[in-house]
Amino acid sequence: MGWFILAIAVFTEICWALSLKWAATLGTWQASTVPIALSFLNMALLAFAMREISAGTAYAIWTGLGAVGVIIGGIVLFGEKIGTMQIGFMALIVIGVVGTKLSAPA
């Protein structure tokens, strides 16, 4: 169950970061409540996942996949551009996350 909760935490991390940019483009206090709410949800999910997964493993996966997800979300939602080198380094992050997961104790 910890891995499932961590997956949801990664998704909310991506939504949280993208909501910061969205709220900044709108510039209203109402829009600012979305990233605040997602932040609380995000931290709670990560904390729950850490009940079953070591802190280092959970955090490495959460931040790594979160970063890659935010880059992809920025491209899709905001038309941001990335270069070939960035794609290569994103692949390295994913390889690191997979290696971290595969080497984590059961």
C-alpha positions as a printed Julia matrix, in Angstrom:
106×3 Matrix{Float64}:
  0.0    0.0     0.0
  2.93   2.35    0.68
  4.01   2.3    -2.97
  0.48   3.09   -4.12
  0.29   6.03   -1.7
  3.7    7.21   -2.9
  2.45   7.13   -6.51
 -0.47   9.35   -5.53
  1.94  11.63   -3.65
  4.08  11.95   -6.79
  0.99  12.89   -8.8
 -0.05  15.51   -6.24
  3.53  16.84   -6.19
  3.34  17.39   -9.94
 -0.11  19.01   -9.65
  1.12  21.21   -6.79
  4.14  22.53   -8.71
  2.13  23.15  -11.87
 -0.6   24.86   -9.83
  2.0   27.36   -8.59
  2.61  28.52  -12.16
 -1.11  28.48  -12.92
 -1.89  30.56   -9.81
  0.88  33.01  -10.7
 -0.58  33.54  -14.17
 -4.04  34.27  -12.74
 -2.77  36.4    -9.89
 -5.83  36.07   -7.67
 -5.96  35.06   -4.03
 -8.53  32.39   -4.88
 -6.12  30.73   -7.3
 -3.44  30.84   -4.6
 -5.51  28.56   -2.38
 -5.1   25.64   -4.79
 -1.33  25.17   -4.33
 -1.7   25.67   -0.57
 -4.31  22.9    -0.35
 -2.28  20.62   -2.61
  0.79  21.23   -0.47
 -0.94  19.92    2.65
 -2.34  16.91    0.78
  1.03  16.24   -0.82
  2.95  16.27    2.47
  0.36  14.07    4.19
  0.55  11.47    1.43
  4.35  11.46    1.5
  4.29  11.03    5.28
  1.86   8.11    4.99
  4.02   6.47    2.33
  7.04   6.79    4.62
  5.31   4.59    7.18
  6.09   1.63    4.91
  8.94   2.9     2.72
 12.25   4.24    4.01
 12.46   8.03    4.04
 15.4    8.19    1.65
 13.82   5.88   -0.91
 10.41   7.56   -0.75
 11.88  11.05   -0.98
 14.22  10.18   -3.86
 11.37   8.71   -5.88
  8.97  11.52   -4.96
 11.37  14.3    -5.95
 12.78  12.57   -9.02
  9.48  11.63  -10.6
  7.99  14.92   -9.45
 10.69  16.89  -11.26
 10.31  14.91  -14.48
  6.52  15.16  -14.27
  6.63  18.92  -13.79
  8.87  19.32  -16.83
  6.5   17.24  -18.94
  3.48  19.09  -17.51
  5.11  22.43  -18.27
  5.59  21.37  -21.87
  2.02  20.13  -22.27
  0.15  22.8   -20.3
  2.3   25.91  -20.7
  4.15  25.33  -23.97
  7.55  25.36  -22.29
 10.53  24.25  -24.38
 13.31  21.86  -23.43
 16.48  20.84  -25.21
 18.01  17.51  -26.09
 20.41  17.66  -23.15
 17.53  18.17  -20.75
 15.75  15.14  -22.16
 18.9   13.09  -21.63
 19.23  14.21  -18.03
 15.54  13.54  -17.43
 16.17   9.99  -18.65
 19.0    9.7   -16.13
 16.62  10.78  -13.36
 14.12   8.11  -14.4
 16.91   5.49  -14.51
 17.94   6.55  -11.01
 14.38   6.31   -9.74
 13.92   2.84  -11.25
 17.23   1.73   -9.73
 16.22   3.13   -6.35
 12.9    1.27   -6.48
 14.41  -2.0    -7.64
 17.1   -1.96   -4.97
 14.76  -0.96   -2.13
 14.14  -3.59    0.52
 10.79  -5.33    0.16
